[in-house]
Amino acid sequence: MQKEENLKKLKMEIALVITIIVMLILVVVTIRISTKGGLFDYAGKAARETIKEQEQETLGIAYTVAKLGNETVDSKALQNALDTSATKILVTTNADGTLNVLFTESNNNYTVGQATRVPVVNPYDEDAWDLAYVCDGSWWSDTAITAGNTATGNIVAKFYKNGKKITPSDIVVGENTFEFPEGDAYTLVIEGTGDMGALSKTFLVPNNNPASEVGFIEKEVRCAWQNQLDQYFDGETEENPITPYITKVIVCEGITNISQKAFRYATSLTEIAIPASVGNIGNSAFSDCSNLTTITIPTTVTSIGASAFRGCTSLTEIAIPTSVTSIGGGVFSGCVSLTEITYNGTTAQWDSITKGKLLEYNKSVIVHCTDGDITLYYQGPGILRKN
């Protein structure tokens, strides 16, 4: 009798355990169904759609404001219109001319504007230039071609007077300060196909110092408009160099690079147009362009050379595309007005870029990435990074 009662009790306990297990399985299945396609998922989708609707409304209002009185809306104008929003938003320019708008809190991207990227071409009369230099291969000519003559070559640099009169900023070289009188302002247009030839090269030359045991030393030689500038610095000519009078540079479609020291000491330069055909920016390409405030780097650029923007004291904003895989040392040294960099990629992508020492001592810059900010600052021998 006792055995039968014990057996009955055991069966009831087993049945109870099985019932509990079945109930737990049902609960788990129900939760999975709910989260995957049920109430929870529905609520999540609804919330996400609400956020998107709010973002699109914010974006629509900002775009309308930015377009008032303007034929087109660029990234800077739209960013300014969106800066009143409490949400962190980054605006960058796509290769086709449309704008990419990233709401960093939700990580939602929107594309606005029309695909309006037009190849960068010479807007002037082809034969109306005042001065020109030609490049046949890897090196520019030193002889300036004057108006009325023919300028032909693989790549041609044409200087056009743009109707303005300016007094360039002083240029300090070592212990010497060079002042420049009021003169005609120029737009420099570079046309052609292929690599923009070098304006600076280093050669080994015999060392004429009898006290030295070194047989050969390095000597840097420049050409074209940069050689004209060096001759002025060295006192070899009293003719005012043209470089400090350049206010705008147009690099036309077909040019594949910005060569080393191409626009060094273009202290009056405020506008630069770079085409999507450019793949790299050379060392010191824009060094000491002290009035350049902003620059748009095409999404085709993969490398930015050392000291490319060194001494650009007025530079306040720059956007670096994810196409860039290497940045040379000292690229932002002396950029005292630069506090922020926009990078249209993640912090991990930024860290993967091969970089030199970007900054100078006691300088810090915030890099805005799509998934958060990075603060770069210089201390000791290298660049330190902190989130």
PDB file of C-alpha atoms in Angstrom, residues 131 228 231-232 236-242:
ATOM      1  CA  LEU A 131      51.032  84.496 -67.556  1.00  0.00           C
ATOM      2  CA  GLN A 228      60.377  82.947 -58.977  1.00  0.00           C
ATOM      3  CA  GLN A 231      64.708  84.152 -56.342  1.00  0.00           C
ATOM      4  CA  TYR A 232      62.881  87.048 -54.702  1.00  0.00           C
ATOM      5  CA  GLU A 236      68.239  87.591 -57.061  1.00  0.00           C
ATOM      6  CA  THR A 237      65.337  89.668 -58.401  1.00  0.00           C
ATOM      7  CA  GLU A 238      63.336  92.669 -57.241  1.00  0.00           C
ATOM      8  CA  GLU A 239      60.328  91.744 -59.330  1.00  0.00           C
ATOM      9  CA  ASN A 240      57.347  90.903 -57.126  1.00  0.00           C
ATOM     10  CA  PRO A 241      56.608  87.162 -57.217  1.00  0.00           C
ATOM     11  CA  ILE A 242      53.154  86.151 -58.380  1.00  0.00           C
TER      12      ILE A 242
END
